[in-house]
Coordinates of C-alpha atoms in Angstrom, one line a residue:
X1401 CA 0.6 -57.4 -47.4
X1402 CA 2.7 -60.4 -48.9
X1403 CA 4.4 -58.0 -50.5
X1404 CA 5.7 -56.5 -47.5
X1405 CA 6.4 -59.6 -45.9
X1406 CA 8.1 -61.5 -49.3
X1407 CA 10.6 -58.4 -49.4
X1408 CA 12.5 -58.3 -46.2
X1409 CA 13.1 -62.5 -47.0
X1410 CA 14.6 -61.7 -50.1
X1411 CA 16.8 -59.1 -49.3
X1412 CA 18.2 -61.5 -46.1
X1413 CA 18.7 -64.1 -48.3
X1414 CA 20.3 -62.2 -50.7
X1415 CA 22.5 -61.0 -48.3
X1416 CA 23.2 -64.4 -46.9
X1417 CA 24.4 -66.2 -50.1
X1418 CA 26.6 -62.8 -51.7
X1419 CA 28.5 -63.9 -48.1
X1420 CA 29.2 -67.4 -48.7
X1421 CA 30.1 -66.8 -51.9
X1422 CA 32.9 -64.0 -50.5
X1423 CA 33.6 -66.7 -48.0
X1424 CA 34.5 -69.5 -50.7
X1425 CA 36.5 -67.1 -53.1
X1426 CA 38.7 -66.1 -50.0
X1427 CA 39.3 -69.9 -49.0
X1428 CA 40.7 -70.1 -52.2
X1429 CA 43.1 -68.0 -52.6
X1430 CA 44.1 -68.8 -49.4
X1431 CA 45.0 -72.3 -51.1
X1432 CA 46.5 -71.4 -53.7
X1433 CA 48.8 -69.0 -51.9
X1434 CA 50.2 -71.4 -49.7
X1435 CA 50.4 -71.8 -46.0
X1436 CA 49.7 -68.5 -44.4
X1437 CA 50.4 -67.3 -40.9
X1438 CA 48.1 -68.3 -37.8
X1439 CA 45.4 -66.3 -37.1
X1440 CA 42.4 -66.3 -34.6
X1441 CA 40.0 -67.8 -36.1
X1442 CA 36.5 -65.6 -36.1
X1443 CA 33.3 -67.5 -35.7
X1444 CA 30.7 -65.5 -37.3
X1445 CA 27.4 -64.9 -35.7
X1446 CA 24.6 -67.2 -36.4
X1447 CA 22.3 -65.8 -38.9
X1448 CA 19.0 -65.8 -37.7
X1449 CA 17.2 -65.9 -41.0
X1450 CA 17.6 -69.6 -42.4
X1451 CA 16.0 -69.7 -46.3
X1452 CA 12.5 -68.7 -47.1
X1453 CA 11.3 -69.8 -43.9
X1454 CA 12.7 -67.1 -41.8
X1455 CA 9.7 -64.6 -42.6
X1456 CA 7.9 -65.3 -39.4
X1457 CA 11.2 -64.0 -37.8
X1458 CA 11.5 -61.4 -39.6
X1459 CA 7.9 -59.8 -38.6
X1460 CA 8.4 -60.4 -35.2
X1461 CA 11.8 -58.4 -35.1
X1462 CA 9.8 -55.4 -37.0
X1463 CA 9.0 -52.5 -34.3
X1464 CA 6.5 -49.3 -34.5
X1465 CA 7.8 -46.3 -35.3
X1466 CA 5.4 -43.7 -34.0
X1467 CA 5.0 -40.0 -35.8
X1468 CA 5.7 -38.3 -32.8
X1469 CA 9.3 -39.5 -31.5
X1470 CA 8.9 -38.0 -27.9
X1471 CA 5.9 -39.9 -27.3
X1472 CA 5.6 -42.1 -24.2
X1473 CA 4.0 -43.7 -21.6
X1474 CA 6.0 -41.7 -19.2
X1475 CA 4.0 -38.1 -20.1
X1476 CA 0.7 -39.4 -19.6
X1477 CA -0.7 -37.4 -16.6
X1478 CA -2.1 -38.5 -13.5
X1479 CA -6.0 -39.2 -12.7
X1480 CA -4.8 -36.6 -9.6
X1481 CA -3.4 -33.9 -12.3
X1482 CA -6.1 -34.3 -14.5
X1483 CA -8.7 -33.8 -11.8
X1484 CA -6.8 -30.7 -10.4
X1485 CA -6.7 -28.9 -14.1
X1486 CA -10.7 -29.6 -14.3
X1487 CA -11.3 -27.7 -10.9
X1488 CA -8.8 -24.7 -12.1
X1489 CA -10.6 -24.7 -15.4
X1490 CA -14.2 -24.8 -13.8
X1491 CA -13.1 -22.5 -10.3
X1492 CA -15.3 -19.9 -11.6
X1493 CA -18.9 -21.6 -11.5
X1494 CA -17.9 -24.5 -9.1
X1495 CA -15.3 -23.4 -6.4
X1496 CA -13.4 -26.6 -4.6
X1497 CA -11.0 -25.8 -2.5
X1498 CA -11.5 -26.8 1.2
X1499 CA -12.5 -30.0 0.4
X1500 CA -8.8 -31.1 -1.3
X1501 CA -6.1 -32.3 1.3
X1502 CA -3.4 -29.5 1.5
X1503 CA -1.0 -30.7 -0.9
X1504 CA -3.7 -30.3 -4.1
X1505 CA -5.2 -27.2 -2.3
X1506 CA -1.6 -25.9 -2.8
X1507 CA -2.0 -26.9 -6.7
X1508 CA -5.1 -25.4 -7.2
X1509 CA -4.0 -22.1 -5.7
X1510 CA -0.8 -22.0 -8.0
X1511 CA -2.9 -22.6 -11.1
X1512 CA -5.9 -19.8 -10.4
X1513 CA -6.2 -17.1 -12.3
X1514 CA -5.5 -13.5 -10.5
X1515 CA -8.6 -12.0 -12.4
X1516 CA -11.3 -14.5 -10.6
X1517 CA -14.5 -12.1 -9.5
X1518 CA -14.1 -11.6 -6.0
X1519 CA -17.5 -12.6 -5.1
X1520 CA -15.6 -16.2 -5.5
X1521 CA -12.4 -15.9 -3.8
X1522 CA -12.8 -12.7 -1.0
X1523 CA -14.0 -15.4 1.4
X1524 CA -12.8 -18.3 0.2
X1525 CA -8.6 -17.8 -0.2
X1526 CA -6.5 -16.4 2.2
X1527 CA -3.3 -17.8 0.7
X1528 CA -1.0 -15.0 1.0
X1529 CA 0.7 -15.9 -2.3
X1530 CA -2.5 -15.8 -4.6
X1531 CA -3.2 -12.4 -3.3
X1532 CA 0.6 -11.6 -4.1
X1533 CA -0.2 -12.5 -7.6
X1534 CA -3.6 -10.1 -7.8
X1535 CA -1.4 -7.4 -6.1
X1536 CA 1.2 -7.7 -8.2
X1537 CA -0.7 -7.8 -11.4
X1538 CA -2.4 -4.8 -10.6
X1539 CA 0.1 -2.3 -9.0
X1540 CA 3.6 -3.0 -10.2
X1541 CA 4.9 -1.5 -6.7
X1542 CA 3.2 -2.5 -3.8
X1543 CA 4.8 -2.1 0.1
X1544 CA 3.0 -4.5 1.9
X1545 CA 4.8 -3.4 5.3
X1546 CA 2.4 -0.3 5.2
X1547 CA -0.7 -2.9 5.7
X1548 CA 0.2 -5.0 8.5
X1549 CA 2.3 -7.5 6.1
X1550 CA -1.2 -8.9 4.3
X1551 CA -1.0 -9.2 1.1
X1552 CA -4.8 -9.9 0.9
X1553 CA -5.4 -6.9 3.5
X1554 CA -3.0 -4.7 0.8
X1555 CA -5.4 -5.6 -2.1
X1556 CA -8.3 -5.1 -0.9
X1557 CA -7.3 -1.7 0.9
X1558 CA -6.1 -0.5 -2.0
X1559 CA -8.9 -1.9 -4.4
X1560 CA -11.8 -0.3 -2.6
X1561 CA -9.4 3.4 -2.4
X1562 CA -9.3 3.1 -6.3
X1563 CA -13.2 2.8 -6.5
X1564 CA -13.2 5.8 -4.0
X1565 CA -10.7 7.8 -6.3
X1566 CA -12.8 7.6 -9.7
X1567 CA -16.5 8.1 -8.2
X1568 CA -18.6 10.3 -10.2
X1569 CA -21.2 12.2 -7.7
X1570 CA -24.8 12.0 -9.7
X1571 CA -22.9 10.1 -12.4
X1572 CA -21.7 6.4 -10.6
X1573 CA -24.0 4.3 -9.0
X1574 CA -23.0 4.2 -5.4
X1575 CA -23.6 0.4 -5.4
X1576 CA -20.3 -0.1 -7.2
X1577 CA -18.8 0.5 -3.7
X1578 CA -21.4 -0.8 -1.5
X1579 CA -21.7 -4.1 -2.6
X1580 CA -18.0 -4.8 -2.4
X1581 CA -18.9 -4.4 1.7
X1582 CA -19.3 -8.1 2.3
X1583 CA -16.6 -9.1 1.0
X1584 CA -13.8 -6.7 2.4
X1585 CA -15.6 -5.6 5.8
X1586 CA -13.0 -7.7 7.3
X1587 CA -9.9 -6.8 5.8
X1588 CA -9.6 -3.0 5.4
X1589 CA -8.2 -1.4 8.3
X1590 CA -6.9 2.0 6.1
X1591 CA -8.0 4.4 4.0
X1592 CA -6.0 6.3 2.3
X1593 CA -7.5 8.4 -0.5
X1594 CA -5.8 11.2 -1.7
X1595 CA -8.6 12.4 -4.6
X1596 CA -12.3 13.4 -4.7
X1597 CA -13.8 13.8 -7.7
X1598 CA -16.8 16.6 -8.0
X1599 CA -19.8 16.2 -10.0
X1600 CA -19.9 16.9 -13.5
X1601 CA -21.0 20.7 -14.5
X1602 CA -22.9 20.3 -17.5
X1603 CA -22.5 23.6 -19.7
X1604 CA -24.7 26.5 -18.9
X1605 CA -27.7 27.3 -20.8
X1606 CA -27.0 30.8 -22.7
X1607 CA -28.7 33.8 -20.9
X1608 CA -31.1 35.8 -22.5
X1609 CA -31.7 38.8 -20.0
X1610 CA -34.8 37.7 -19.3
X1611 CA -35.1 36.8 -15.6
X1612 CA -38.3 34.3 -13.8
X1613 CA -40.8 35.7 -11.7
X1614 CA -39.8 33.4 -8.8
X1615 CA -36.2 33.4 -9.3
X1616 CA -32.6 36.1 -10.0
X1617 CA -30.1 35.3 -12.2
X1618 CA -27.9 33.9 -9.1
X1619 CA -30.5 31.5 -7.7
X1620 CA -30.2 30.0 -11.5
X1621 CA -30.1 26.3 -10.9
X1622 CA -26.9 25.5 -10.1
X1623 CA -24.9 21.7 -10.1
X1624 CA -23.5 21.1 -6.7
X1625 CA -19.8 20.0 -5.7
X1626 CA -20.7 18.0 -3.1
X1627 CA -18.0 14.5 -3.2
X1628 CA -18.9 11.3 -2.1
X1629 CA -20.2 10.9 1.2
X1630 CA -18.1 8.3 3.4
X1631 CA -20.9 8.0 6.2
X1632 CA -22.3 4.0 4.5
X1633 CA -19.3 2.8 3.6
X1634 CA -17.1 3.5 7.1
X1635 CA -20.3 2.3 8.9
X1636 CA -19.6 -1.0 7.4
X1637 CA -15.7 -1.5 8.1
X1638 CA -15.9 -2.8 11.6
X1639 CA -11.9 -2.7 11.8
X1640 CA -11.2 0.8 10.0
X1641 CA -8.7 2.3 12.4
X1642 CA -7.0 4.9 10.1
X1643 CA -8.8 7.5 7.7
X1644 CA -6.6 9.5 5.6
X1645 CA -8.2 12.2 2.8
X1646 CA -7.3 14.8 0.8
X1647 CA -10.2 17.1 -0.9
X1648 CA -8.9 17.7 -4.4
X1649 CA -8.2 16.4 -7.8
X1650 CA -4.9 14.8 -9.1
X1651 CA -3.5 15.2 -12.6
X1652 CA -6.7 17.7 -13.8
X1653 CA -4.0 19.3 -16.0
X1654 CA -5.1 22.1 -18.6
X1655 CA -8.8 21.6 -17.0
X1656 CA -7.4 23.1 -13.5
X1657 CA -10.2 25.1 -12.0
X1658 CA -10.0 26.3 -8.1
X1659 CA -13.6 24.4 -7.4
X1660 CA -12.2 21.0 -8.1
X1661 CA -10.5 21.7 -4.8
X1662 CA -13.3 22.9 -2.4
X1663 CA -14.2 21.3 0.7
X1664 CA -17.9 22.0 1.3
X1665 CA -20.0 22.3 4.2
X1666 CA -22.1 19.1 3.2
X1667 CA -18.7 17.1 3.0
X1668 CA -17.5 18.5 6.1
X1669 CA -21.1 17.7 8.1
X1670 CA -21.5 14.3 7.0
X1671 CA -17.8 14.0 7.2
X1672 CA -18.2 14.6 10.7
X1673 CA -21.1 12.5 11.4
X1674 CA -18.7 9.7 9.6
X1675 CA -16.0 10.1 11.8
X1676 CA -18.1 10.2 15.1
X1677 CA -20.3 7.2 14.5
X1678 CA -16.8 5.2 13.6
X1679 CA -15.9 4.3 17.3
X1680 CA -13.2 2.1 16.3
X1681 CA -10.5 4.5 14.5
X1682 CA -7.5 5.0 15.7
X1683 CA -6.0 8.1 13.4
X1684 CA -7.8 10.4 11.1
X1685 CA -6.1 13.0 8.6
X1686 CA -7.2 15.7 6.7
X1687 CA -4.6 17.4 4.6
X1688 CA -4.4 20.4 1.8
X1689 CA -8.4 20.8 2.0
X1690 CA -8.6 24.3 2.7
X1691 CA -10.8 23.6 6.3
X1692 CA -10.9 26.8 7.6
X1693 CA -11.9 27.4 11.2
X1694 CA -15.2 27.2 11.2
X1695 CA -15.2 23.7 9.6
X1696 CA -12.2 22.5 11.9
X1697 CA -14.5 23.5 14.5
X1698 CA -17.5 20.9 13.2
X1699 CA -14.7 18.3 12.4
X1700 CA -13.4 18.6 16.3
X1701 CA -16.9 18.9 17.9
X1702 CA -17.5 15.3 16.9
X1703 CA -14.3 14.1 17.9
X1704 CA -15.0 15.1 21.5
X1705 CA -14.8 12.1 24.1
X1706 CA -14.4 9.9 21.1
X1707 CA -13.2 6.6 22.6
X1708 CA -10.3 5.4 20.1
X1709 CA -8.8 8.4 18.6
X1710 CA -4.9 8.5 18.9
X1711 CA -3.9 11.0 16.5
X1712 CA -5.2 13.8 14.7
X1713 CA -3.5 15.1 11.8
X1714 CA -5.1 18.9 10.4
X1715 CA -1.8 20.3 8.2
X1716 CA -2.1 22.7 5.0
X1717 CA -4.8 24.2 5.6
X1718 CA -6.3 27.5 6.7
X1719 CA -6.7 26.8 10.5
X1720 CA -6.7 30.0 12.5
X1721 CA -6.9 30.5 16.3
X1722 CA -10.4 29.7 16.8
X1723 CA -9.6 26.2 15.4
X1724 CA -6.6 25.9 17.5
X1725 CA -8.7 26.8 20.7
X1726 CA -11.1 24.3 19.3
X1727 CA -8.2 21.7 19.2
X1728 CA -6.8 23.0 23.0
X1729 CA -10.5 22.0 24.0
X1730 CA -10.0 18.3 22.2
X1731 CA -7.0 18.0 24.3
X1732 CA -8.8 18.2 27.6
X1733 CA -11.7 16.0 26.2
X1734 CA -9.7 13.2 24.5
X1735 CA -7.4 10.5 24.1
X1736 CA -5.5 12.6 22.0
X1737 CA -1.5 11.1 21.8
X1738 CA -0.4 13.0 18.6
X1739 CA -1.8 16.6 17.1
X1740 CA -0.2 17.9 14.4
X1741 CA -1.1 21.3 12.6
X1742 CA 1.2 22.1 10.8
X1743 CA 1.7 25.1 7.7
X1744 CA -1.5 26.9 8.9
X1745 CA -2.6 30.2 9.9
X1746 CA -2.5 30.0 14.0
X1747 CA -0.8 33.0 16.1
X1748 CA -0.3 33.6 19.3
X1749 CA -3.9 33.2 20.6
X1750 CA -4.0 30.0 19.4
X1751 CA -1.3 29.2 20.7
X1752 CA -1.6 30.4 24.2
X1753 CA -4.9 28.1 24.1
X1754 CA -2.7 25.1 23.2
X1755 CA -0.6 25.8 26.1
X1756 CA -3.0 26.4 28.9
X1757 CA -4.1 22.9 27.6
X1758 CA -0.8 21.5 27.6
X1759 CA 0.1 22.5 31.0
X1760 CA -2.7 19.9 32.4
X1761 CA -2.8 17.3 29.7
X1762 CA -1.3 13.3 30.4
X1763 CA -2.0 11.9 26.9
X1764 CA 0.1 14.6 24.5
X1765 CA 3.2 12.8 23.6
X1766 CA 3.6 15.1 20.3
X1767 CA 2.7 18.6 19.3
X1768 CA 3.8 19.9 15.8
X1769 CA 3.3 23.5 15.0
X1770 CA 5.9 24.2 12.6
X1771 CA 4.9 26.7 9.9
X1772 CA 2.5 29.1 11.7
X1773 CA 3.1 32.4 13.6
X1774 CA 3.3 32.2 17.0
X1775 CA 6.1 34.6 17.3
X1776 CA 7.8 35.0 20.7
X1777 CA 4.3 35.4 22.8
X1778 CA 2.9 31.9 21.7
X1779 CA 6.2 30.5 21.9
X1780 CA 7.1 31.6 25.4
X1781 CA 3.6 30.5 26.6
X1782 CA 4.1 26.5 25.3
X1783 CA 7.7 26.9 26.9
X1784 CA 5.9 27.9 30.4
X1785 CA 3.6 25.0 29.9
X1786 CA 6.5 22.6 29.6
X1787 CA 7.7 23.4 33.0
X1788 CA 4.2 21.0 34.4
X1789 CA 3.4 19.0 31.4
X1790 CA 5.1 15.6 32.2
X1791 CA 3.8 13.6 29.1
X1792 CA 5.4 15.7 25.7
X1793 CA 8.3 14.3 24.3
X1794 CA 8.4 15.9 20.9
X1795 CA 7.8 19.5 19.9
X1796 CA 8.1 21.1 16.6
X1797 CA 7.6 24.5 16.2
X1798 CA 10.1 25.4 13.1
X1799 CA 9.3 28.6 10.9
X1800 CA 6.8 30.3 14.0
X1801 CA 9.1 33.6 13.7
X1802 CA 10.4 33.0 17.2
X1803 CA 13.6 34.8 18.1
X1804 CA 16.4 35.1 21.0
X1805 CA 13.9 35.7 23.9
X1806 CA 11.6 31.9 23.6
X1807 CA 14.9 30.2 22.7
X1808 CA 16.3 31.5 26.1
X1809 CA 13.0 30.5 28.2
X1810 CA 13.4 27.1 26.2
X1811 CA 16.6 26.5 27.4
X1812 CA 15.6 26.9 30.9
X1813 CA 12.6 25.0 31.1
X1814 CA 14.9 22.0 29.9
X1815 CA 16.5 22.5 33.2
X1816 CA 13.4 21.3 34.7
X1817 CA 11.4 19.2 32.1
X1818 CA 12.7 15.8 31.5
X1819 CA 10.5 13.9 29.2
X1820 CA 10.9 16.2 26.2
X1821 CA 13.6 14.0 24.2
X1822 CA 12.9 16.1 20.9
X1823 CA 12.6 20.1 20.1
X1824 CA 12.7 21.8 16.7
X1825 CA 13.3 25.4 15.9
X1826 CA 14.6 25.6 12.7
X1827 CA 13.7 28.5 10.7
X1828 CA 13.3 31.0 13.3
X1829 CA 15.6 34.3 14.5
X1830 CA 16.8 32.5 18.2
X1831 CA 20.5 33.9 17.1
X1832 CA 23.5 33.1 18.5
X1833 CA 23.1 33.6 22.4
X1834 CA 19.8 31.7 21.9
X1835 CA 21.7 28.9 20.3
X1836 CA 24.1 29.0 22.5
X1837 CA 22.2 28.9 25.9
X1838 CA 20.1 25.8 24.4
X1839 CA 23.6 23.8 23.5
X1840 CA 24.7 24.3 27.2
X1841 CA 21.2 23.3 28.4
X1842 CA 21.3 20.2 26.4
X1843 CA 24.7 19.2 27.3
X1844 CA 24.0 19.6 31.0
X1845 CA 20.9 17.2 30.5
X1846 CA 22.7 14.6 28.9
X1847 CA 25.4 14.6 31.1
X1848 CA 23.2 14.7 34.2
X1849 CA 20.3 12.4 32.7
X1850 CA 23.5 9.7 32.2
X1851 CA 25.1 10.4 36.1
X1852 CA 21.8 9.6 37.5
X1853 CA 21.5 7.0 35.9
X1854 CA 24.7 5.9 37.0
X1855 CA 26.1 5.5 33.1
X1856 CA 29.1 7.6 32.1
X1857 CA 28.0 10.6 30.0
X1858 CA 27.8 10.0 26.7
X1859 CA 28.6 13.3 25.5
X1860 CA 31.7 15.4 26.0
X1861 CA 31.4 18.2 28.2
X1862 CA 31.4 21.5 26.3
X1863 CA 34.2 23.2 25.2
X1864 CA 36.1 26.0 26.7
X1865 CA 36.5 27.9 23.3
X1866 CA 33.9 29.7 22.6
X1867 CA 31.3 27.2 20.5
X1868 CA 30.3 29.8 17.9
X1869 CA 32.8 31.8 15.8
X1870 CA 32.9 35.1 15.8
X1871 CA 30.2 36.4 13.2
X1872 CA 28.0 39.1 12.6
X1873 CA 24.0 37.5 13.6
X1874 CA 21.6 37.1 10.7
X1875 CA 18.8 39.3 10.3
X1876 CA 16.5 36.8 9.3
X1877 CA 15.7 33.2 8.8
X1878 CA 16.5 31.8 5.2
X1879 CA 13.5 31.4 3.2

């Protein structure tokens, strides 16, 4: 230690008498030179170490050099930050969160982790942008817009499909998806599951030709592909207002097999028990399912006099005309706004049944047909119900095989019916006199919809030419 103190003395004083000594050899030959010019005189600074004694000095002008040069006082953290990093760290096994004033709340929320069980934050967040985060981690595109704008709605909606998606009848335990009911009975208003998965068929057991005494080689034990049953789960979402399935299996690849697609009678009873216990939804769909008529029958049974139902949505399937007279019978006995069954099997029958409906229904406000066979009998018998119906405003009823005859009655009944605002015949035969007659029809209706109205039309009136050119009329509709 006196080393370290004699050292810096020495080397001061060292210092201090090599410059005296420059000093006195300079004033010499200044001397000896003669007079020189005048020049400011420069009064050096005092030196601060004076002989031996200046060692005191010295140690009190020596300063700490820490190892880490971007230490300082300024980066220690606050008591508040330090606090807020223990809760984040701890979140798991002691939630606080409502107890912090908004502005740490705000920190806390920023700092949790997306992959927090939901047993701690279902009912505990609803900060939109933490659920933005778990969203966003988990499905790289997300469009909120399709669940009301909630981000926490969106997760949870979409959480408890994926669960639905991958269940294993016989092989998951069903509490996987009942025990997330607490938690997300509040926020899932949708359903939207596009994939059923059947049980697993264990191999059969090699036959030997030798048959029971009780029993035939087809009443051998057989595994059955019976999905998961919906009835529990729907009876505890209080606000489902929309179901949307679709019996089948995505991506099965090389293992395709026509069984993983089959809609059985179990699924459809307790499918229809589901959907009639359910008083609060809104819109149910069942698409490419194969429901044939007499399970569209079961299906609409239980929708009769439902209170809430809005729209019904039974396209690609195999619905013939005793499932359309089925869904003319709904009409009368229903809420019914929107029915759509499309790219099925229904003729004219069925379509007749629709109409006789139509005439007398005030819900109906769209009927979409397209891709059936209703040819020119069903077709002229919804055009005849248009001339009373006073409620349909948009009918499809592309690819029906209708031809010059229905596009003719069409274009009168516009004459008379003024709520329709939307008609669709593509992919029919209704030829050029048929095309022409409903261009006229629609131009007259615009034109005198916008006189009584007292606006000034807002089409041009048609031309004189004639609106077609001259052309040979195709024998059929394209494919």
């Amino acid at each position: 230690m006196q080393e370290t103190l004699v050292t810096p003395t020495l080397s001061v004083l060292s210092r201090s008498s090599i410059t005296m000594q420059d000093r006195s050899s300079t004033a010499g030959q200044a001397s000896s030179t003669g007079p020189q010019p005048s020049r400011p005189s420069v009064i050096p600074p005092p030196s601060k170490s004076k002989g031996w004694k200046s060692g005191a000095n010295v140690r009190r002008m020596r300063r700490i050099i820490a190892e880490d040069p971007e230490w300082s006082l300024a980066i220690v953290p606050l008591l508040t930050e330090l606090c807020i990093q223990h809760i984040v760290e701890n979140f798991q096994n002691n939630p606080i969160l409502k107890q912090l004033l908004p502005e740490h709340q705000q920190k806390v929320l920023n700092h949790l982790s997306p992959d927090l069980p939901l047993t701690v934050t279902a009912n505990l967040i609803d900060d939109e942008n933490y659920w933005r985060r778990c969203c966003m981690q988990r499905w790289p595109v997300c469009h909120v817009a399709r669940h009301g704008g909630s981000w926490k709605r969106l997760f949870f909606e979409r959480h408890l499909e994926n669960l639905i998606k991958h269940f294993i009848p016989s092989t998951t335990d069903p509490a996987v998806i009942l025990d997330l009911l607490p938690f997300c009975r509040n926020y899932v208003r949708r359903l939207r599951v596009d994939q059923f998965l059947p049980p697993v068929q264990l191999p059969l057991q090699p036959w030997n030709g030798e048959l029971s005494d009780s029993g035939s080689e087809a009443e051998m034990e057989q595994p059955t592909g019976d999905h998961y049953q919906l009835r529990d789960l729907v009876a505890g979402l209080s606000h489902l207002e929309e179901l949307d399935l679709v019996y089948g299996v995505k991506d099965c690849g090389m293992n395709f097999e026509w069984n993983l697609f089959l809609f059985t009678y179990q699924d459809c009873h307790s499918l229809a028990a589901t959907i009639k216990a359910c008083h609060t939804l809104k819109t149910f769909r069942l698409t490419r399912s194969k429901v044939d008529d007499d399970k569209a029958r079961i299906l609409i049974r239980s929708l009769l006099d439902h209170p809430a139902l809005e729209e019904l949505d039974l396209s690609h399937n195999l619905i013939g005309d005793r499932g359309a007279r089925a869904a003319a019978k709904l009409l009368s006995h229903s809420h019914l706004r929107v029915l759509t069954l499309a790219n099925n099997q229904v003729r004219a029958p069925g379509a007749q049944s629709l109409a006789h409906a139509l005439a007398h229904n005030t819900n109906l406000i769209s009927l979409n047909l397209r891709l059936n066979c209703i040819e020119d009998e069903g077709g002229q018998a919804l055009a005849h119900a248009l001339q009373t119906n006073k409620c349909l405003t948009t009918l499809h009823l592309g690819g029906n095989e209708l031809s010059e005859p229905t596009a003719t009655l069409l274009s009168q009944v516009l004459t008379v019916n003024t709520t329709l605002t939307s008609i669709n015949l593509s992919c029919n035969h209704i030829g050029l006199d048929g095309g022409k007659q409903l261009l006229e029809e629609c131009y007259m209706g615009l034109e005198g919809g916008d006189r009584d109205h007292g606006y000034p039309c807002a089409r041009p009136s048609p031309p004189h030419k004639p609106l077609f050119p001259a052309q040979k009329e195709p024998s059929g509709c394209p494919p």
